[in-house]
Coordinates of C-alpha atoms in Angstrom, one line a residue:
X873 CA 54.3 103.2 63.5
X874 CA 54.5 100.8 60.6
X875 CA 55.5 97.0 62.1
X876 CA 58.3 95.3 60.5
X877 CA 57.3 92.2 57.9
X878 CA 58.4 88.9 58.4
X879 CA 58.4 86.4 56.2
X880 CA 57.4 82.8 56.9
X881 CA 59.7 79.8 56.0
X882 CA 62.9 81.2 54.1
X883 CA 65.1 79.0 52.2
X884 CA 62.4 76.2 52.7
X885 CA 63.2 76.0 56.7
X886 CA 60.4 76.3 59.5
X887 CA 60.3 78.7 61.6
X888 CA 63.4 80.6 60.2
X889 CA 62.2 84.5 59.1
X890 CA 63.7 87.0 58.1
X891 CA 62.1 90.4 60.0
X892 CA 62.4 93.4 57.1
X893 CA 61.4 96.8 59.0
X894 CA 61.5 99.7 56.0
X895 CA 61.7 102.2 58.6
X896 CA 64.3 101.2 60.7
X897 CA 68.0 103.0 60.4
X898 CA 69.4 99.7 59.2
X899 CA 69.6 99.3 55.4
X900 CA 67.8 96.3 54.6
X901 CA 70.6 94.7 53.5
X902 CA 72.5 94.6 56.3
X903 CA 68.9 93.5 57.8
X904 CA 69.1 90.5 55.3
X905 CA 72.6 89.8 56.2
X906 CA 72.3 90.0 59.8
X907 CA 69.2 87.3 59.6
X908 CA 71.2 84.8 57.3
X909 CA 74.6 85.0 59.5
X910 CA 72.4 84.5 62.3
X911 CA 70.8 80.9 60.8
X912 CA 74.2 79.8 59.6
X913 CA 75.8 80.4 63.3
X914 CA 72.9 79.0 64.7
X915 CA 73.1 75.9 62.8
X916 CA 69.5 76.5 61.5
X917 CA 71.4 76.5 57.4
X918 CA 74.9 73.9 57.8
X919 CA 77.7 73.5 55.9
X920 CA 76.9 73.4 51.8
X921 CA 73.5 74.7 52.2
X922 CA 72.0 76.0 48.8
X923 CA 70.6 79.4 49.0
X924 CA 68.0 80.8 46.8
X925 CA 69.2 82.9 43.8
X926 CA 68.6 86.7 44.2
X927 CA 65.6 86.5 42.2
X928 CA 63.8 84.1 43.9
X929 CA 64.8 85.6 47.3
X930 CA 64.0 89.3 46.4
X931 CA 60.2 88.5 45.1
X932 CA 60.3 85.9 48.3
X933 CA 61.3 89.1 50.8
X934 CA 59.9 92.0 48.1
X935 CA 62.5 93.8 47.7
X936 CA 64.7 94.6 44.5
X937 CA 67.4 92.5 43.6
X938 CA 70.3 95.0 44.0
X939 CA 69.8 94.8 47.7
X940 CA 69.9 90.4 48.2
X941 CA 72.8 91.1 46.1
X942 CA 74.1 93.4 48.5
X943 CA 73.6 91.4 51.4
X944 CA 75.1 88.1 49.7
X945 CA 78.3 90.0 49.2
X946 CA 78.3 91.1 52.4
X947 CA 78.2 87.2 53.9
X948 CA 80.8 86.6 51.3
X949 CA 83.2 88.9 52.7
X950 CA 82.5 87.1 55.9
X951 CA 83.7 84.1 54.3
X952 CA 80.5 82.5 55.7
X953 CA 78.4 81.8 51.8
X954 CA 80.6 80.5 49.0
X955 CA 79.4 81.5 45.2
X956 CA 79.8 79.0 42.1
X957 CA 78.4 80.4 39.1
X958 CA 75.6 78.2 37.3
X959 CA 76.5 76.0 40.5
X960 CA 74.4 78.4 42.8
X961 CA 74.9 80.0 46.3
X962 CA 75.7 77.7 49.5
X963 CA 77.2 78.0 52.9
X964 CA 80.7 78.1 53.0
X965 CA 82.0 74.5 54.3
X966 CA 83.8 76.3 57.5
X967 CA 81.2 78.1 58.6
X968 CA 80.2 75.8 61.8
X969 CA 77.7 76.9 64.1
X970 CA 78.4 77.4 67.9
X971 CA 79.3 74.4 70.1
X972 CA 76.2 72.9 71.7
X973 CA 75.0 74.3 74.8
X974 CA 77.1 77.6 74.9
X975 CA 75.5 80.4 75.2
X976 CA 76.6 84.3 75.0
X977 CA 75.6 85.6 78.3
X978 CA 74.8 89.1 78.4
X979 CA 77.2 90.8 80.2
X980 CA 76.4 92.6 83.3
X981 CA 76.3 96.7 83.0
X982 CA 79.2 98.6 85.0
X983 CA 78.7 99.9 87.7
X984 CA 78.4 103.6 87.6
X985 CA 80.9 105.7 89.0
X986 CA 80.5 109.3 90.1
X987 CA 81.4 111.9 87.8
X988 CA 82.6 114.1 90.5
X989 CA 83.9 112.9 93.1
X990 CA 82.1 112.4 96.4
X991 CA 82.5 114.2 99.5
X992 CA 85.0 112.5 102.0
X993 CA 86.2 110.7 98.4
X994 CA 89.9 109.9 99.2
X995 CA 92.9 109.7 95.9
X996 CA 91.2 112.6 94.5
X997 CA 92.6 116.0 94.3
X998 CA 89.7 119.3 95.0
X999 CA 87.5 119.6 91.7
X1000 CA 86.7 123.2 92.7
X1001 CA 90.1 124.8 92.8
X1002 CA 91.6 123.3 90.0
X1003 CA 93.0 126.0 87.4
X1004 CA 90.8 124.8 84.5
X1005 CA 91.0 127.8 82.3
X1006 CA 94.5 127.4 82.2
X1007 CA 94.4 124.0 82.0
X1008 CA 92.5 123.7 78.5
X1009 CA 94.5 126.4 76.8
X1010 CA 97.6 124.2 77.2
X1011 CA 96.0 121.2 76.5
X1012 CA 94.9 122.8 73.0
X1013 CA 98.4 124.2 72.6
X1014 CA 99.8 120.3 73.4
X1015 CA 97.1 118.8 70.8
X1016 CA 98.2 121.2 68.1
X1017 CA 101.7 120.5 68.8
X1018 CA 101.1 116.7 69.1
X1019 CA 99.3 117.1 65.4
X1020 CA 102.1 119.0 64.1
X1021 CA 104.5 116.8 64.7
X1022 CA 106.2 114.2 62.5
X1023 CA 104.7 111.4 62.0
X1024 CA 106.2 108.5 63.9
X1025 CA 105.7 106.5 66.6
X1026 CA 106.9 108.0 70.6
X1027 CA 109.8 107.2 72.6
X1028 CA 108.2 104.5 74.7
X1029 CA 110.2 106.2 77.7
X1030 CA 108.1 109.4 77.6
X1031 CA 108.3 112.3 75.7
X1032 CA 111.8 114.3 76.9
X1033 CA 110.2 117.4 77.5
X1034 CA 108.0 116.4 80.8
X1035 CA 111.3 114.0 81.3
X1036 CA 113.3 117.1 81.7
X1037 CA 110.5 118.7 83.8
X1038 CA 110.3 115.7 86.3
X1039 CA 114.1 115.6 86.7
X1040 CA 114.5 119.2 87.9
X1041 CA 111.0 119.0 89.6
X1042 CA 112.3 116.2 91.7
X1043 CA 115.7 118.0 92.5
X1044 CA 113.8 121.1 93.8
X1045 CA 111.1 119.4 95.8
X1046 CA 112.1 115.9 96.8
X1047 CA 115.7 116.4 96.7
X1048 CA 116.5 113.5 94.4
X1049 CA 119.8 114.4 91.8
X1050 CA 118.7 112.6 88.8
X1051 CA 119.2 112.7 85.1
X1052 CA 116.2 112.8 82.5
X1053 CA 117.5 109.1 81.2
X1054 CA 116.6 107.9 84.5
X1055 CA 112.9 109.2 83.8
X1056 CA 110.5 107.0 82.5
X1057 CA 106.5 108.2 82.0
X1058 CA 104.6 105.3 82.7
X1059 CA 100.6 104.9 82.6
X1060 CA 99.7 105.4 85.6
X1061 CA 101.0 104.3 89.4
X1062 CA 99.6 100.6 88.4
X1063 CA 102.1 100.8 84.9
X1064 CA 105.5 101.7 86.2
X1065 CA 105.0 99.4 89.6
X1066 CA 104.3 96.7 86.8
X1067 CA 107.3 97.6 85.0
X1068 CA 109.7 97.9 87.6
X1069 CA 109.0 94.4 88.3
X1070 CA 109.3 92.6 85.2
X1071 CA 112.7 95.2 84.9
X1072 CA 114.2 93.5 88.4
X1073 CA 112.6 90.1 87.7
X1074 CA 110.9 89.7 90.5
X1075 CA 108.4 86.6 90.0
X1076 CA 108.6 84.0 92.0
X1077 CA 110.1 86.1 95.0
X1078 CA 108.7 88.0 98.0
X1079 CA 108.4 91.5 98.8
X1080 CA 107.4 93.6 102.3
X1081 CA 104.0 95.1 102.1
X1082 CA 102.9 97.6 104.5
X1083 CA 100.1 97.1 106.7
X1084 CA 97.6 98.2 106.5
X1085 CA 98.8 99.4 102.8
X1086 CA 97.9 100.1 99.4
X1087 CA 95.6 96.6 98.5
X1088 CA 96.5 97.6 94.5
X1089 CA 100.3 97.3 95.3
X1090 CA 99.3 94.2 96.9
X1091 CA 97.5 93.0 93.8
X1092 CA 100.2 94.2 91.3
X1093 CA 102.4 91.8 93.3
X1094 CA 100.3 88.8 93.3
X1095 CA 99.7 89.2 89.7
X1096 CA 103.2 89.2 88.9
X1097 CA 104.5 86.4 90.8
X1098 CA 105.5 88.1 93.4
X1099 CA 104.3 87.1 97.4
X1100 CA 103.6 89.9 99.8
X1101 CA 104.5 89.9 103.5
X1102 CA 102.7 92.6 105.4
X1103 CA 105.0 94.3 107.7
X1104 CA 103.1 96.1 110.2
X1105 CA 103.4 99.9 110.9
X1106 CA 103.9 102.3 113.9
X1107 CA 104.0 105.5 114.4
X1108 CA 107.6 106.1 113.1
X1109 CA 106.4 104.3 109.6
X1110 CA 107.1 100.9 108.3
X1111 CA 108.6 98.9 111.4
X1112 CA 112.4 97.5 109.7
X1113 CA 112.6 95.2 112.2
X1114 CA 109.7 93.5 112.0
X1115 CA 110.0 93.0 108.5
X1116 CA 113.4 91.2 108.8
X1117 CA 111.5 88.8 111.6
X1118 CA 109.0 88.0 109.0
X1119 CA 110.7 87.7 105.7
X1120 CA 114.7 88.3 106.2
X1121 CA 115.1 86.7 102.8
X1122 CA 112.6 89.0 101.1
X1123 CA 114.2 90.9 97.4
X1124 CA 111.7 94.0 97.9
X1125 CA 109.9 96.1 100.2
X1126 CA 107.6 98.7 99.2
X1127 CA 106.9 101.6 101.2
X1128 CA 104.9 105.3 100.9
X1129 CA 107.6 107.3 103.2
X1130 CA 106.0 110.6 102.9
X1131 CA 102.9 109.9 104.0
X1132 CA 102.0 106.1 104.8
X1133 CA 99.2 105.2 102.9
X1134 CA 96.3 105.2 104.4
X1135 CA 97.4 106.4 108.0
X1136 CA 99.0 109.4 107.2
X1137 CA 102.7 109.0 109.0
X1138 CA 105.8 110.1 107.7
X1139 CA 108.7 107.7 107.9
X1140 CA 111.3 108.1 110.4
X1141 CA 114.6 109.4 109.6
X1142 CA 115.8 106.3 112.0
X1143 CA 113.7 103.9 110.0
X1144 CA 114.6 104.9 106.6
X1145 CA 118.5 104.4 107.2
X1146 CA 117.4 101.1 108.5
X1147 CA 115.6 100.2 105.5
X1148 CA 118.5 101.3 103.4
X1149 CA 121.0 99.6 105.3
X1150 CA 118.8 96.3 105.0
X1151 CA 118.5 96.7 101.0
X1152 CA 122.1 97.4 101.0
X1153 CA 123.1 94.5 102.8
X1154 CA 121.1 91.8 101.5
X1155 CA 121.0 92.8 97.8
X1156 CA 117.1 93.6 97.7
X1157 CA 115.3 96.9 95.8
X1158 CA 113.0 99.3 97.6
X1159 CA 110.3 100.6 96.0
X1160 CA 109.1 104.6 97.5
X1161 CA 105.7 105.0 96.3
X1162 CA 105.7 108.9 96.8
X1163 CA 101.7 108.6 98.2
X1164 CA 100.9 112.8 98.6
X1165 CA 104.7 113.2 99.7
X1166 CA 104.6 116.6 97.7
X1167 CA 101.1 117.5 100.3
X1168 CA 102.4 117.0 103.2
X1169 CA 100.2 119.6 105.2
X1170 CA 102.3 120.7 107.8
X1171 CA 105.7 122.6 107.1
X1172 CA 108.2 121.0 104.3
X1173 CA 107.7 118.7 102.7
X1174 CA 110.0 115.3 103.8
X1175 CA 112.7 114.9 101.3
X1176 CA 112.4 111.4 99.1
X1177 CA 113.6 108.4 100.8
X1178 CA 115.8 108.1 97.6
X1179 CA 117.5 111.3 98.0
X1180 CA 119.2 109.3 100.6
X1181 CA 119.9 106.4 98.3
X1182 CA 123.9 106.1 98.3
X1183 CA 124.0 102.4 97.0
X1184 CA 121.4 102.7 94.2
X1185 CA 118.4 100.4 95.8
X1186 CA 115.7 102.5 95.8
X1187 CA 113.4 103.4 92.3
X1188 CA 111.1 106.5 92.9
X1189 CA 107.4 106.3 91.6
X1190 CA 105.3 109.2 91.2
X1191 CA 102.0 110.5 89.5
X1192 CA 100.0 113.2 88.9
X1193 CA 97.0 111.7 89.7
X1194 CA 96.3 113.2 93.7
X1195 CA 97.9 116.7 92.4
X1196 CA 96.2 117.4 88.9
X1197 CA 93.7 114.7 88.1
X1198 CA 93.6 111.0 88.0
X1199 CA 91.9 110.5 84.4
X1200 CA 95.2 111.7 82.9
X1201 CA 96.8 108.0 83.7
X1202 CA 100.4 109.8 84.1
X1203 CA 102.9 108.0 86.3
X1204 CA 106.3 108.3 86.5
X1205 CA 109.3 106.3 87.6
X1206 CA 113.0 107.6 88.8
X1207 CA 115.5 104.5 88.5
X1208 CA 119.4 104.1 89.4
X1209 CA 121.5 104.5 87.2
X1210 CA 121.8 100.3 86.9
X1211 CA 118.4 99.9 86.0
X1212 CA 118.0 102.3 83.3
X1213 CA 119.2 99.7 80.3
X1214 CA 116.6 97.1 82.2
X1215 CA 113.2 99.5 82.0
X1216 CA 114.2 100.7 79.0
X1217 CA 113.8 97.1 77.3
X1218 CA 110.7 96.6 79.3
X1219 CA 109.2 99.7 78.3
X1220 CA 110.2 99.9 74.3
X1221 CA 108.1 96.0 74.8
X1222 CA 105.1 97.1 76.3
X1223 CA 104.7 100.7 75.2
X1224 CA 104.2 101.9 78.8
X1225 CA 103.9 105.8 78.4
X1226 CA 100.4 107.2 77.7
X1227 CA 99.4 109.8 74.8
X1228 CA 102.6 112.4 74.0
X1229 CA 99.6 115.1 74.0
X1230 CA 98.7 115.1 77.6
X1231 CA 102.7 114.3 78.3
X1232 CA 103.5 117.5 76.4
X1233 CA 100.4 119.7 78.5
X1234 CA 101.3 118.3 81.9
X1235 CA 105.4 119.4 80.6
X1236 CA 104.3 123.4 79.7
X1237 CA 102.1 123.1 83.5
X1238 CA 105.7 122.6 84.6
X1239 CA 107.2 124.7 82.7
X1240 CA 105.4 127.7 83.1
X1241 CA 105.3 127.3 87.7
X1242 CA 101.5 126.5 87.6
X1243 CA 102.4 122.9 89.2
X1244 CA 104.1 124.4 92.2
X1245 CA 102.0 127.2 92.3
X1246 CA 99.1 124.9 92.1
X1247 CA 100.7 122.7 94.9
X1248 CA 101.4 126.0 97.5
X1249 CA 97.5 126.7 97.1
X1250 CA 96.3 123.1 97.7
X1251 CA 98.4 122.7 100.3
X1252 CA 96.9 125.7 102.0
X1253 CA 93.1 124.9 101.1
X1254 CA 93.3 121.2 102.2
X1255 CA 95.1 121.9 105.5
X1256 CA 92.2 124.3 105.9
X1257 CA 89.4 121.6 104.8
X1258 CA 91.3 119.3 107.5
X1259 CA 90.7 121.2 110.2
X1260 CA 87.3 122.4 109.5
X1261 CA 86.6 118.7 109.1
X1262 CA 88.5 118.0 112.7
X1263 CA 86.5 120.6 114.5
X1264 CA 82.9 120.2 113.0
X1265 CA 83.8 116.0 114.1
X1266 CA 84.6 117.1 117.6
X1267 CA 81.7 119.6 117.8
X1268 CA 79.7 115.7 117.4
X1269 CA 81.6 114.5 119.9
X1270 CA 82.9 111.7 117.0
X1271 CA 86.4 110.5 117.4
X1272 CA 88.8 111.4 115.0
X1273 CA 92.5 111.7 114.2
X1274 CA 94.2 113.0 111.0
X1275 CA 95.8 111.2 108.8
X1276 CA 97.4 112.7 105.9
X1277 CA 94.7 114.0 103.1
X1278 CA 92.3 112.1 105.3
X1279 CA 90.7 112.0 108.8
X1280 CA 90.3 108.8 110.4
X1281 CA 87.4 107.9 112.4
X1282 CA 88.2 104.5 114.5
X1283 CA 85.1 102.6 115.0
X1284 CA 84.5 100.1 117.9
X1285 CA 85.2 96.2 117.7
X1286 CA 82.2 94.0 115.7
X1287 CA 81.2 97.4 114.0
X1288 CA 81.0 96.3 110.2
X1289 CA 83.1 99.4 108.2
X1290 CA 81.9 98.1 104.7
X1291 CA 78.6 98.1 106.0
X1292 CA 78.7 102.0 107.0
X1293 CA 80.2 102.7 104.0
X1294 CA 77.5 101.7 101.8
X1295 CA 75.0 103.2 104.1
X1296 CA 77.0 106.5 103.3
X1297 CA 76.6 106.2 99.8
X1298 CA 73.0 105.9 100.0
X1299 CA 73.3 109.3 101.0
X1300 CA 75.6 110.7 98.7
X1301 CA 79.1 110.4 101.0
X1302 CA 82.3 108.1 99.4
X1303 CA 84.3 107.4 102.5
X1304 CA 86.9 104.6 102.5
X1305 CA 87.0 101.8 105.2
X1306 CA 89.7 101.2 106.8
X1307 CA 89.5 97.7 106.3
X1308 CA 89.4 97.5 102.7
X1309 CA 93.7 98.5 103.2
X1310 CA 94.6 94.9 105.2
X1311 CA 95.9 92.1 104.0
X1312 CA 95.3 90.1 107.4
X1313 CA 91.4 89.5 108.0
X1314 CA 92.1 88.6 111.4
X1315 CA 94.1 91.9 112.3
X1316 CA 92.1 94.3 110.6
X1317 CA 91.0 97.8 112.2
X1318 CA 88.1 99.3 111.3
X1319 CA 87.3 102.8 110.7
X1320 CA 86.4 105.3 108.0
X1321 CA 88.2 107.3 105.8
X1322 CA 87.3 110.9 105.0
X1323 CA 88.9 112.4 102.2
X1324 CA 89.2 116.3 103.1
X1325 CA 90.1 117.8 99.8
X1326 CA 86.3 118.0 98.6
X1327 CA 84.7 119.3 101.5
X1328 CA 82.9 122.3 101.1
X1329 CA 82.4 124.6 103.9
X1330 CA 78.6 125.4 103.1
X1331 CA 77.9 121.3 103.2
X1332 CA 80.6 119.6 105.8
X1333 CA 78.1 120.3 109.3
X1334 CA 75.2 118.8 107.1
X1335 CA 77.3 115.4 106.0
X1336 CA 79.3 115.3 109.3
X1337 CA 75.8 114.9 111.3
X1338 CA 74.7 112.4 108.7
X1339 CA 77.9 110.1 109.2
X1340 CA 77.4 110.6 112.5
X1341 CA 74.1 109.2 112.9
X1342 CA 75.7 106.5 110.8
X1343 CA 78.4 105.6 112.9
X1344 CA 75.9 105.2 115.6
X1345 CA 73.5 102.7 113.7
X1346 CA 76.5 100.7 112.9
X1347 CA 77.4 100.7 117.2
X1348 CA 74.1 100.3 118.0
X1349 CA 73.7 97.0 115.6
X1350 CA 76.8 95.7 116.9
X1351 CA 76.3 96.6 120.8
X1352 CA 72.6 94.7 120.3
X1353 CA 74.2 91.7 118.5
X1354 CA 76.6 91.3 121.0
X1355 CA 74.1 91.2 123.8
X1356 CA 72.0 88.7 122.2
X1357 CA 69.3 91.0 121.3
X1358 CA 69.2 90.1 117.3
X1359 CA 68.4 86.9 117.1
X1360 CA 70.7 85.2 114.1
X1361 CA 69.5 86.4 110.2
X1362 CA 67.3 89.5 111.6
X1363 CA 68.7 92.8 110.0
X1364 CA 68.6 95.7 112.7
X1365 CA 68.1 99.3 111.1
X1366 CA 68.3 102.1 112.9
X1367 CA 68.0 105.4 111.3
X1368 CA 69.6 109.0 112.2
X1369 CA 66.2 111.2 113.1
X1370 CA 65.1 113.9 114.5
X1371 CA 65.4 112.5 118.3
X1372 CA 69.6 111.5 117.4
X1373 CA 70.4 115.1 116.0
X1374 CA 68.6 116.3 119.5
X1375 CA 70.7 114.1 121.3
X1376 CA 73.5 115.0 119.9
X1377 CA 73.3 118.5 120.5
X1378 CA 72.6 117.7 124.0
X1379 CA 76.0 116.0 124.1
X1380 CA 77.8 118.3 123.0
X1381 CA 76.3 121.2 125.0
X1382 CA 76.8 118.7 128.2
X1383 CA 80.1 118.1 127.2
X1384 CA 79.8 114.3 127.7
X1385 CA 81.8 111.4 126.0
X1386 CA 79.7 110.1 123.8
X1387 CA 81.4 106.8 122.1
X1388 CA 79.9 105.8 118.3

């Protein structure tokens, strides 16, 4: 392999070279170009430097003419040389170098993210069953129809045809009466949260927050001005009364009704009159994040907490993220009558609505009945996965509870849940901890999170055994710390082998309790 040439001394400077390397994919122009930008932004040529003439540069470098002339114009056009004629070449008198002692730091890479999801992943829907075949064919009839179409810039509000699907989707299956003007596509769950808030102008205010709950509502908030107040739960849902205790003077709450996100409870008939009665009386908005309320597992689904709206307080946010897939960044918001002039200005602003193609594919899914078609079959496969989930956790004696699309395992007090987690990657598992879903570090429960709607029945024994052997590690550390047998700054390890699967079969043929 031929090495590139460098040449000594250019334009009369030591030490500055300029590296020509014939083979490289790089015209040598732009090589030339690239080495002179470099000096004048490093502050190795200043302001009204002379440069050599073309001549004198091309015998200097050995190359023809035609190509120093190429790479002069090229520094011309980025206003960094100035030519004069007779007067010669010079650095342009603008073209400062870098501030002293600044440095570009290279960033750091990202890190990389699975490109299916993981078992016991949670706020995926199942990669397996997905109706892909009939999936591309109308995303190519939505990209031809997309190209077809005049050009012109979209209706920041969505594109009316998957407007008009949601509306009557959301009559059917949440009971909500709406009109297609009160539909607005947004990008994604994060988009329409953020425009419903700059719509009710709600910086500088405070809004309930469940807890545990949803720590990118939380964030949304913060970021627009807006304090949360966790409001613990129960088992009947997001406790009213407690909220009113904490922040009576709040302007928003923001809930997941159908199923509470990440515990899995519906919210009571009882507590969602209470919530609308609070919103009515004191003026404030409620926000229904409908979290898997179209997947609830067991019978009917819950109607929408804004099917019972009478007053017009409550604004409906879905996706399609849990129930067709999450790259598609499709969101949706349904909005009282009152607020449709408001979101409408917000959105024509900020362009909220992603690309009309994948609006117009997820419209004909909606069209045609794939989408509850879909839903009927995932609703069936994942209450299956559940309970073969439930039952292979309780053939290992591991303590579990359902919760939603996810089956909780509680872990004991001083057992680190961040900790197991990244144990269970090493492995190949993606459970959530529980923890990560608090706002109050003091309060927080820990447990993990097992998605069910990727487990396969060939590989859940294998994976439940693993996390088993996990969660007992994870005891183990914390039972040793806590009798003084660590001594501060040691790690403890302790790794599921051969002896722990032994034991646990022993357990479970004993039918002991066996706490992790």
């Amino acid at each position: 392999m031929k090495r590139p040439e460098k040449t000594k001394d250019v334009f009369g400077i030591a030490g500055f070279s300029v590296d020509i390397d014939r083979g490289a994919r790089e015209s040598l122009a732009d090589q030339i170009s690239a080495a002179v930008g470099r000096a004048i932004r490093e502050g190795q040529l200043g302001p009204g430097a002379r440069l050599p003439s073309w001549h004198d540069l091309a015998a200097q470098l050995g190359v023809a003419r035609g190509t120093v002339r190429m790479a002069y114009e090229n520094l011309r056009d980025q206003q960094l040389i100035v030519t004069a004629g007779a007067a010669g070449t010079r650095v342009a008198e603008d073209a400062r170098p870098a501030a002293s002692g600044l440095t570009l730091a290279r960033a750091a890479p990202a890190p990389a993210r699975p490109v299916r999801p993981g078992i016991f992943q949670i706020g995926v829907p199942s990669h397996d069953a997905f109706p892909f075949k009939t999936w591309s064919r109308i995303m190519g009839r939505a990209a031809r129809a997309a190209a077809a179409a005049p050009v012109g810039y979209p209706d920041p509000s969505g594109e009316i045809e998957l407007r008009s699907e949601i509306a009557a989707y959301l009559s059917i299956a949440r009971g909500i009466v709406c009109a297609p003007s009160q539909i607005f596509i947004c990008n994604g769950f994060g988009g329409a949260l953020a425009a419903v808030l700059r719509a009710l102008g709600m910086e500088g205010k405070s809004a309930w927050m469940e807890e545990p709950g949803f720590s990118v509502s939380r964030e949304i908030l913060r970021m627009s001005g807006v304090t949360p107040v966790p409001v613990p739960v129960d088992a009947e849902g997001l406790d009213v009364a407690a909220g009113m205790a904490a922040a009576p003077q709040a302007s928003l709450a923001i809930v997941t009704p159908g199923q509470q996100a990440p515990l899995g409870m519906t919210l009571s008939l009882r507590r969602r009159h209470a919530l609308l009665e609070w919103a009515a009386a004191s003026g404030a908005w409620v926000i229904e994040d409908d979290y898997l309320g179209e997947l609830q597992l067991q019978g009917r689904a819950t109607p929408a907490l804004a099917s019972l709206d009478r007053e017009g307080r409550v604004v409906h946010i879905g996706t399609f993220s849990k129930t067709i897939n999450p790259g598609l960044r499709v969101g949706f918001l349904m909005v009282p009558p009152a607020l449709v002039d408001a979101v409408t200005q917000v959105v024509t602003v900020y362009s909220a609505a992603p690309t009309p193609t994948v609006q117009l594919a997820v419209a004909e899914f909606m069209r045609d009945g794939h989408y509850l078609r879909h839903l009927r079959r995932m609703k069936r496969l994942y209450a299956e996965r559940r309970r073969l989930l439930m039952q292979c956790l309780r053939e290992l004696s591991v303590p579990a509870v359902e919760a939603g699309l996810a089956v909780l395992v509680p872990l004991a007090d001083g057992v680190d849940d961040v900790a197991a987690v990244a144990k269970a990657r090493e492995v190949g598992m993606s459970p959530a901890a529980l923890s990560w879903w608090h706002a109050q570090p003091g309060r927080r429960d820990r447990g993990l999170l097992l998605g069910v709607t990727n487990v396969q029945e060939q590989q859940v024994a294998e994976h439940c055994v693993r996390l088993a052997g996990i969660c007992a590690a994870r005891q183990g550390a914390a039972y040793a710390s806590r009798k003084g047998k660590v001594r501060a700054g040691d790690r403890w390890e302790c790794r599921a082998n051969a002896r722990y699967f032994l034991l646990l079969i022993h357990l479970n043929r004993t039918r002991r309790r066996h706490r992790f």
